[in-house]
Short mmCIF file of C-alpha atoms in Angstrom, two decimals:
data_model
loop_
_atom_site.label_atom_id
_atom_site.label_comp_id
_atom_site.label_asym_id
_atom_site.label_seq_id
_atom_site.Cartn_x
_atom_site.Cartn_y
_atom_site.Cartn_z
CA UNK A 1 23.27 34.24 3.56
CA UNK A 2 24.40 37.09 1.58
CA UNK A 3 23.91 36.50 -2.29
CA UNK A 4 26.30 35.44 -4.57
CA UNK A 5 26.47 37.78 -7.93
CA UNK A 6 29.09 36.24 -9.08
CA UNK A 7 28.04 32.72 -9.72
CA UNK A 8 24.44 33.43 -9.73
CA UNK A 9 21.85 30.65 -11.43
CA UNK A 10 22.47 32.58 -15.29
CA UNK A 11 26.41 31.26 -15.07
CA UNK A 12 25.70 27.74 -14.85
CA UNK A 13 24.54 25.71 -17.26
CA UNK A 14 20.73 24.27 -16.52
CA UNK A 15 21.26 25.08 -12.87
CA UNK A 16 17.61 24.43 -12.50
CA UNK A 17 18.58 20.64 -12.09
CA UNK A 18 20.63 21.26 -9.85
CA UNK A 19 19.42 19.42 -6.30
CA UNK A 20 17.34 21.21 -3.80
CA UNK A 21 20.88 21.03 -1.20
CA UNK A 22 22.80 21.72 -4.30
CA UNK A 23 24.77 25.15 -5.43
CA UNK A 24 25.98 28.46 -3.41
CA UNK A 25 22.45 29.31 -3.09
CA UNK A 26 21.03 26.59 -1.51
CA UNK A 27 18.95 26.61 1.47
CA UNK A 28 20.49 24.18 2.98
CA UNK A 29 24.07 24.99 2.62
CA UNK A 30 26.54 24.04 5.13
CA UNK A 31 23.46 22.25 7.01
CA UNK A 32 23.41 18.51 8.07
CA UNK A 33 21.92 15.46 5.98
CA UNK A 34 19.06 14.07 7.44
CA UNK A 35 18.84 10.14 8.13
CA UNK A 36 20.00 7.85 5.03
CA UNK A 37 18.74 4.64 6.37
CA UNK A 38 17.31 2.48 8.84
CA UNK A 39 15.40 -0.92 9.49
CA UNK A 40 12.01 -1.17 11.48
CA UNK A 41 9.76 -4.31 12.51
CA UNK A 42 7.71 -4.32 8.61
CA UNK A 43 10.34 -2.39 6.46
CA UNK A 44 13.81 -0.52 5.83
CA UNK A 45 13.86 2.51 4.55
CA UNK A 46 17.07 4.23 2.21
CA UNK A 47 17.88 6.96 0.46
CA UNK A 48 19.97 6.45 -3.02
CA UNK A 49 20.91 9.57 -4.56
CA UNK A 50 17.00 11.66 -5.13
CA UNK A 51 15.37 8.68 -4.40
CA UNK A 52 13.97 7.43 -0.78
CA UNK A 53 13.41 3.58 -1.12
CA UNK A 54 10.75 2.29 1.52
CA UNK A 55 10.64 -1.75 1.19
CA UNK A 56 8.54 -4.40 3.26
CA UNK A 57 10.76 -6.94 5.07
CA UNK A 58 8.89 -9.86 6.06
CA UNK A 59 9.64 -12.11 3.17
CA UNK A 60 8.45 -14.87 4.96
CA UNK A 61 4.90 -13.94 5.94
CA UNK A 62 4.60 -12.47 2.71
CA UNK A 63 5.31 -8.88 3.74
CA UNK A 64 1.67 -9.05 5.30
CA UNK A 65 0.18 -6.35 7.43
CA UNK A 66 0.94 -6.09 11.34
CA UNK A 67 -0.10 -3.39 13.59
CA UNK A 68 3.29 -1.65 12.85
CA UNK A 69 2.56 -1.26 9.14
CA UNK A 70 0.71 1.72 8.85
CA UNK A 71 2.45 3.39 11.47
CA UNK A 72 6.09 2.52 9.67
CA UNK A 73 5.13 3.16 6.46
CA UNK A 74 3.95 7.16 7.76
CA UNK A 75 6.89 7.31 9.23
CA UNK A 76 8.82 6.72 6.28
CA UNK A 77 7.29 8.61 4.15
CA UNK A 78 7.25 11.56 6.17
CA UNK A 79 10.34 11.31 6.42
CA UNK A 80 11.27 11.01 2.71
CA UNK A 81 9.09 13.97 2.39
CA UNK A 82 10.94 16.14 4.28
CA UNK A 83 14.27 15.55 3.00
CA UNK A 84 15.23 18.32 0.66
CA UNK A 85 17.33 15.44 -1.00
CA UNK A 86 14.90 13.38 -2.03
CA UNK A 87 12.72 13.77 -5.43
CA UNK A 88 10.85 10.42 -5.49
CA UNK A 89 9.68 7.94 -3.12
CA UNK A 90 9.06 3.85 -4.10
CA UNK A 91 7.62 1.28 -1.89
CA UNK A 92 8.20 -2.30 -3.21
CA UNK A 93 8.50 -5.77 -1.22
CA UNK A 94 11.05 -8.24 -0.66
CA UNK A 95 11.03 -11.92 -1.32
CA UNK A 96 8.16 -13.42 -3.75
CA UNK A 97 5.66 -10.62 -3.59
CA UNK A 98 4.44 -7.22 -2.78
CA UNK A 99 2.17 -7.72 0.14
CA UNK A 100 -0.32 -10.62 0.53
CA UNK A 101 -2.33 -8.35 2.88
CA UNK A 102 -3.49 -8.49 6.49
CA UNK A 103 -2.00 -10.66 8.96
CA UNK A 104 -4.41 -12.69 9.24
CA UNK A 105 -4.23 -16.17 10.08
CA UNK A 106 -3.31 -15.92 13.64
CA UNK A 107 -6.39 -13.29 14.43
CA UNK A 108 -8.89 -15.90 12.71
CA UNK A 109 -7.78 -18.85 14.22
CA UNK A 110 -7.06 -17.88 17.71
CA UNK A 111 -8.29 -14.15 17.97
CA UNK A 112 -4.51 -12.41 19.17
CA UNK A 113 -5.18 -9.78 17.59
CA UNK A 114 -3.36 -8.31 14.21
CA UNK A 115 -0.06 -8.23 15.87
CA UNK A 116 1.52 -8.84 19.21
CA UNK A 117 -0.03 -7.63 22.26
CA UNK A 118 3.10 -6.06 23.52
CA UNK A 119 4.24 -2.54 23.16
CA UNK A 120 2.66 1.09 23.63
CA UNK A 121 -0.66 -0.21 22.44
CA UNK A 122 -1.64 -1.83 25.23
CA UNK A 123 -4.40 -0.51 26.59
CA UNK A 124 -5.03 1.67 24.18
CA UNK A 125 -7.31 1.04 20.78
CA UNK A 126 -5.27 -1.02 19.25
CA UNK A 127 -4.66 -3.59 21.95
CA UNK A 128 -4.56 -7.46 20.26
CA UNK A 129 -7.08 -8.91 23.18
CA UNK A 130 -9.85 -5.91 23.55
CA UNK A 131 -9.72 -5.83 19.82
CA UNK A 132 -9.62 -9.77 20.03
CA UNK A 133 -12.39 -9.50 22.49
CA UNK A 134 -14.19 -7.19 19.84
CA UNK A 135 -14.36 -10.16 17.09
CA UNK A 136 -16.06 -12.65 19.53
CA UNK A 137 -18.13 -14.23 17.77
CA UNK A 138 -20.52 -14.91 20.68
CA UNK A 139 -20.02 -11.23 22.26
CA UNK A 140 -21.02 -8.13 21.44
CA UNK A 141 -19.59 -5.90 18.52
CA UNK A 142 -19.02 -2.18 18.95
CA UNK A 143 -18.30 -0.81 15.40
CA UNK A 144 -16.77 2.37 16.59
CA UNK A 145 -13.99 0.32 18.26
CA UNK A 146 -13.82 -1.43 14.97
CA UNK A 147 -13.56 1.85 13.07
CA UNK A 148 -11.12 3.46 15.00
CA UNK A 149 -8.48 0.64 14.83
CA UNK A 150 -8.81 -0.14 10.92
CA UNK A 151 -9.57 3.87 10.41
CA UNK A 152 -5.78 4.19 11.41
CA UNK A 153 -4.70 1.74 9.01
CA UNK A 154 -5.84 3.63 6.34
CA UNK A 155 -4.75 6.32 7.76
CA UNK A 156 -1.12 5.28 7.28
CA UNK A 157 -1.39 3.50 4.02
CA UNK A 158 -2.71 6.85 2.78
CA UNK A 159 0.40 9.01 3.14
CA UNK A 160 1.12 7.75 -0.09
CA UNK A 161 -1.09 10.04 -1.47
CA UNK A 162 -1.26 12.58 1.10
CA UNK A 163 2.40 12.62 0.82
CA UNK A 164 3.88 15.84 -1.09
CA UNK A 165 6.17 14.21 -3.34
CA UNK A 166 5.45 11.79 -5.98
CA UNK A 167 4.95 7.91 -4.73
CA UNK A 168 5.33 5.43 -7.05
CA UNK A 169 4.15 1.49 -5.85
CA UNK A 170 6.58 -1.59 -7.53
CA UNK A 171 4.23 -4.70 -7.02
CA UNK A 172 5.90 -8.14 -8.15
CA UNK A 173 4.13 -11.14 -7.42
CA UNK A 174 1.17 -10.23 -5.61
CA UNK A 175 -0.48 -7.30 -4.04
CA UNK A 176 -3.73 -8.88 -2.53
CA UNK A 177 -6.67 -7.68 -0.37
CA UNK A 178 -5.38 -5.10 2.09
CA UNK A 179 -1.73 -4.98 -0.23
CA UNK A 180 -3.87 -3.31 -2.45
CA UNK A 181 -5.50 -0.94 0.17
CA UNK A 182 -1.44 0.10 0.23
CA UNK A 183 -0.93 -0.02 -3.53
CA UNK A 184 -3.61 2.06 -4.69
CA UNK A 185 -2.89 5.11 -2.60
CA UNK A 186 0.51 5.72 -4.59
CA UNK A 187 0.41 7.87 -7.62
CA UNK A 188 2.24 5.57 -9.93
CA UNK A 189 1.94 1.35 -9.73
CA UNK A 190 4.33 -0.53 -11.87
CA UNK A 191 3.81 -4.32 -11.50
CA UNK A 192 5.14 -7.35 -13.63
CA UNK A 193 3.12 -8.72 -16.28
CA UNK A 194 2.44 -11.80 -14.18
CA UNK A 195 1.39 -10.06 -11.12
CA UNK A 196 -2.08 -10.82 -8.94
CA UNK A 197 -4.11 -7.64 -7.77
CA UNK A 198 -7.17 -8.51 -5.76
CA UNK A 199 -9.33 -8.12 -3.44
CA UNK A 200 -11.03 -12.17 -2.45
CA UNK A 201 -12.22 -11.32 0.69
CA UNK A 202 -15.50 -10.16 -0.89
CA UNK A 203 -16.52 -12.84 -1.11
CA UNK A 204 -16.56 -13.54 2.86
CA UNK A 205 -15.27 -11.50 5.58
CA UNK A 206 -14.14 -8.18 3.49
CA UNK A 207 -14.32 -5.42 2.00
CA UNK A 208 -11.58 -3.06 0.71
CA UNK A 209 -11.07 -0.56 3.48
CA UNK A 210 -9.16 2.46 1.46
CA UNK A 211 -12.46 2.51 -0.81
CA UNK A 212 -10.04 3.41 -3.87
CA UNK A 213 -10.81 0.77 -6.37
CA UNK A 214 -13.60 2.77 -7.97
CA UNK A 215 -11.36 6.02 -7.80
CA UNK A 216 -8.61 4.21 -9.90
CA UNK A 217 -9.99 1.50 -12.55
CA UNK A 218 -13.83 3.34 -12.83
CA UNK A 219 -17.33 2.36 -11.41
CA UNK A 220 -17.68 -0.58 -13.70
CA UNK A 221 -14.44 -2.43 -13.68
CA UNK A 222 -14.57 -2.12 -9.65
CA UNK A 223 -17.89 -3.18 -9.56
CA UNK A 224 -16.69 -6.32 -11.62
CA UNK A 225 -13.49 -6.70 -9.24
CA UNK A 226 -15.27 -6.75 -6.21
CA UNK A 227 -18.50 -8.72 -6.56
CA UNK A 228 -17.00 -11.33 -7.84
CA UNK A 229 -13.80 -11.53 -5.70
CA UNK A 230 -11.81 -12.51 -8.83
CA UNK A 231 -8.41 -10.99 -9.48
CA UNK A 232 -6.03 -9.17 -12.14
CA UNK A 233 -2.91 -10.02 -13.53
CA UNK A 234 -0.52 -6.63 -13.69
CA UNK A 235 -1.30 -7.08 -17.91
CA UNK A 236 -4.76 -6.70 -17.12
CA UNK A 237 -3.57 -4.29 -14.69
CA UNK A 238 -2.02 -2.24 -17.07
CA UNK A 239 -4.86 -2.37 -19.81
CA UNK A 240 -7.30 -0.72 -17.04
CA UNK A 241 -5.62 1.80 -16.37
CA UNK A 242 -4.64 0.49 -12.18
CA UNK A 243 -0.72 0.11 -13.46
CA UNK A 244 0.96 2.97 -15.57
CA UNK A 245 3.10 -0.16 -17.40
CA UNK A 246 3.65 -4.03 -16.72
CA UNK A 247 6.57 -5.18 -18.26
CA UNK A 248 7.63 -9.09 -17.81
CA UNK A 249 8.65 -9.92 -14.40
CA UNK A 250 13.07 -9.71 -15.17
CA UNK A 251 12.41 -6.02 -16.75
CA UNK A 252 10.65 -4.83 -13.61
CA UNK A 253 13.40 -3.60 -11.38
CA UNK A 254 14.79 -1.70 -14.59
CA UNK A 255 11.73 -0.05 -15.83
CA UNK A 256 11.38 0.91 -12.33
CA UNK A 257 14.89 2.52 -12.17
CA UNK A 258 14.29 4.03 -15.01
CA UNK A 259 10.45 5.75 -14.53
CA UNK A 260 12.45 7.02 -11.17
CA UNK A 261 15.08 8.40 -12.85
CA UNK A 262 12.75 10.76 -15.30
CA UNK A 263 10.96 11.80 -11.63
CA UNK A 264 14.12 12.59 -10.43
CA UNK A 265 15.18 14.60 -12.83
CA UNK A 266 12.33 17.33 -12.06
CA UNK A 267 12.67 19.70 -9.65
CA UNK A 268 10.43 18.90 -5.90
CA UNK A 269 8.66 22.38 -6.10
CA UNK A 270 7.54 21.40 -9.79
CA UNK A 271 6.82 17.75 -8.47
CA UNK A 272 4.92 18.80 -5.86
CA UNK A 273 3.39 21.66 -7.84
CA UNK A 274 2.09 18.97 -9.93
CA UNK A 275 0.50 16.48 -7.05
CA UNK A 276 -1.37 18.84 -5.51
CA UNK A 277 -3.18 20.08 -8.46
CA UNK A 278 -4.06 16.45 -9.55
CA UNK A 279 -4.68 15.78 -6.38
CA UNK A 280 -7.44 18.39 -6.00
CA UNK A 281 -9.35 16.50 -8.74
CA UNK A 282 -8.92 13.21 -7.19
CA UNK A 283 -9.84 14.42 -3.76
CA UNK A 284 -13.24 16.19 -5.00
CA UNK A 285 -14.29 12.68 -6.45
CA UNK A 286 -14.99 11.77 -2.57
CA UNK A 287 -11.69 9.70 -1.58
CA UNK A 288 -11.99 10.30 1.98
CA UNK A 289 -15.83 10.07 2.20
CA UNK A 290 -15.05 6.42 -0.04
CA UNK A 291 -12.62 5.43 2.70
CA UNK A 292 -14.78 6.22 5.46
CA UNK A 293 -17.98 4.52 4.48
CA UNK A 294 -15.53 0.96 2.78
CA UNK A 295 -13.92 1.25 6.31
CA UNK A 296 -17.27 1.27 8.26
CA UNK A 297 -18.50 -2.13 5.52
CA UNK A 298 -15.50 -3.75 6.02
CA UNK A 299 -15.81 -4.00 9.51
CA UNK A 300 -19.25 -4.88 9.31
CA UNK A 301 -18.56 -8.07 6.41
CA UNK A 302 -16.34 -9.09 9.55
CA UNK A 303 -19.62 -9.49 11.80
CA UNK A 304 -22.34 -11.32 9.55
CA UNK A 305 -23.65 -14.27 10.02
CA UNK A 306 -21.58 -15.20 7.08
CA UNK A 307 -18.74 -13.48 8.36
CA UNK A 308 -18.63 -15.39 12.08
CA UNK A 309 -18.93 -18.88 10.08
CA UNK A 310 -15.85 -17.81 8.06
CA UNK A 311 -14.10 -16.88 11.52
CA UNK A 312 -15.31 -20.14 13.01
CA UNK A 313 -14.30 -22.39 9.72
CA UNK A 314 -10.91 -20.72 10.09
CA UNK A 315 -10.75 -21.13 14.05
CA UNK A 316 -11.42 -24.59 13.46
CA UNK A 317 -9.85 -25.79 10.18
CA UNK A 318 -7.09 -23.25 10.18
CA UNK A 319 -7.26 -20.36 7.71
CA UNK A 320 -5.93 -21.50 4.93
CA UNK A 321 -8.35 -24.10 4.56
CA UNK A 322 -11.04 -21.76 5.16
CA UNK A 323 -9.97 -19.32 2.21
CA UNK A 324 -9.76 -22.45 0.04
CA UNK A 325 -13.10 -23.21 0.69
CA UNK A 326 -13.83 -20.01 -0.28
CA UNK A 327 -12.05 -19.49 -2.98
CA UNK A 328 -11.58 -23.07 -4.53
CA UNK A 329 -15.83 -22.76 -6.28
CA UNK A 330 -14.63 -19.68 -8.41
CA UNK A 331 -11.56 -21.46 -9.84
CA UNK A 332 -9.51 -19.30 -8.90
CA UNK A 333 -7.40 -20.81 -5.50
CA UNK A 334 -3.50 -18.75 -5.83
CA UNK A 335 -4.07 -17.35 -8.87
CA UNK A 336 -5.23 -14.25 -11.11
CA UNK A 337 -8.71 -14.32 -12.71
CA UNK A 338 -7.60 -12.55 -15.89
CA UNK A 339 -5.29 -13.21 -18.60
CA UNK A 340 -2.06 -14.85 -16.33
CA UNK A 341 0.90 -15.31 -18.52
CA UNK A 342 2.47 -18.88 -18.08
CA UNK A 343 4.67 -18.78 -14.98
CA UNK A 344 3.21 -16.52 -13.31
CA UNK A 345 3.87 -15.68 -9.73
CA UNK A 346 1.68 -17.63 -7.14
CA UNK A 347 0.82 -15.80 -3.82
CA UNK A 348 0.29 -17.76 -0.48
CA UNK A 349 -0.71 -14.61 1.07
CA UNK A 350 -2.65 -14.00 3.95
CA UNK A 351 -5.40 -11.59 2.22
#
């Protein structure tokens, strides 16, 4: 492509704003638009103007984790990433909350596995009935296997942050156990005032697998999260520092549009300019080495003696019942630990 002297960047006003497919000297002039929507099992994905939208899309489970999560939400992202249309990427949830965490309840109670058995993993890894096999609670437990199937998990959760462009996380409702192994990859969270964020499976049978909580709210306030099991509210949220804002729950969507908009607005070699060099600080603080080693525990906390009654409770009583015993002696059963606003959002989520 010869260059254009006569309308070069000088003769147009602020043509720095001007989109990365945008003006005579584009790279990608005369060249075809890449894909502008789609739906998958966990999540549709759209693109709306500079921003790529990425939004879990089981309502009715709660938007909780399957095998095709991770896997999905790469895809996505990569995707979004290497659009040259596309400034800003936002993951958010439909129906009453962000993601009420691993899909549980049907691996606890009759050990199928974390999704259905079907499809190109059989046989491999993540096959439902070896990994089934692998949480017998009379058999024997080979952590490795463990490691490599919720290893991949994170692995897809964290192209948030691995991601080049800016990812920003819109939690309403809830974002509980592994939703906030998702949420706390993203470089920005926005939540509602009256949203949960928690991890209660500390308490029995879990422990956060991304290994981020330390990494975004300090050693302390982690500490105080997880050894107790008790939750946030997104104003509590906010005040530590895991939310950038957390306006009331019918200003969320438009707060959100608008912290997008001021993304958008920035050119992607300046955004991603940006990332990396936070990034690099973030990354030296041991964020992989903290996923490995929660990854490794949390599949562990799965195989105590504590953590085979909880199985066996839940096998037997059904899950639910099992988390309310669980949770029901800190006072806590649906709801946040922390300063929750009248009216706020209650998760049946499958942690």
């Amino acid at each position: 492509m010869s260059p254009d002297y006569e309308n070069h960047a000088g003769t147009r006003p602020a043509a720095w704003r001007d989109d990365l497919t945008g003006g005579p000297d584009s790279l990608f002039a005369d060249r075809p638009e890449p894909v502008n929507s789609y739906e998958a099992r966990t999540l549709t994905y759209e693109v709306t103007g500079r921003i790529a939208r990425i939004t879990f899309n089981r309502p009715e489970q709660g938007n909780a984790i399957t095998s095709d999560t991770p896997v999905e939400l790469a895809a996505a992202v990569e995707l979004a990433d290497l659009d040259p249309r596309v400034h800003v990427i936002v993951v958010s949830g439909r129906g009453k909350g962000f993601c009420g965490g691993y899909d549980l309840s049907i691996f606890a109670e009759s050990s199928t596995g974390f999704g259905p058995a079907g499809g190109s993993a059989d046989g491999t890894i993540l096959d439902a009935v070896a990994q089934a096999r692998n949480h017998n609670p009379w058999g024997t437990w080979d952590p490795m296997v463990d490691y490599q199937m919720m290893s991949r998990f994170n692995r897809g959760f964290a192209s948030l942050l691995y991601a080049n462009k800016p990812t920003v996380v819109k939690v309403h409702g809830f974002a509980i156990a592994g939703g906030t192994d998702i949420a706390l990859f993203a470089d920005q969270i926005i939540c509602a005032e009256d949203a949960r964020f928690g991890y209660p499976p500390t308490r029995t049978w879990g422990i956060p697998a991304a290994g981020m909580w330390a990494h975004r709210v300090g050693d302390q306030r982690a500490k105080r999260l997880l050894f107790t099991g008790d939750s946030l509210s997104g104003k509590q949220a906010a005040e530590w520092g895991l939310a950038i804002e957390a306006p009331p729950a019918a200003e969320l969507d438009e707060r959100t549009e608008e912290l997008l908009q001021r993304i958008s607005r920035v050119p992607i070699n300046q955004l991603i300019m940006a990332k990396l060099a936070l990034n690099s600080a973030l990354l030296n603080q041991g964020v992989a080495n903290s996923g490995m080693v929660s990854t490794v525990f949390d599949g562990i906390s799965r195989h105590t003696r504590e953590g085979y009654a909880f199985q066996l409770r839940s096998m037997t009583a059904g899950f639910r019942q099992a988390v309310r015993e669980r949770d029901e002696p800190f006072g806590d059963w649906k709801r946040a630990q922390f300063d929750k606003p009248s009216g706020a959002a209650e998760s049946d989520s499958a942690d």
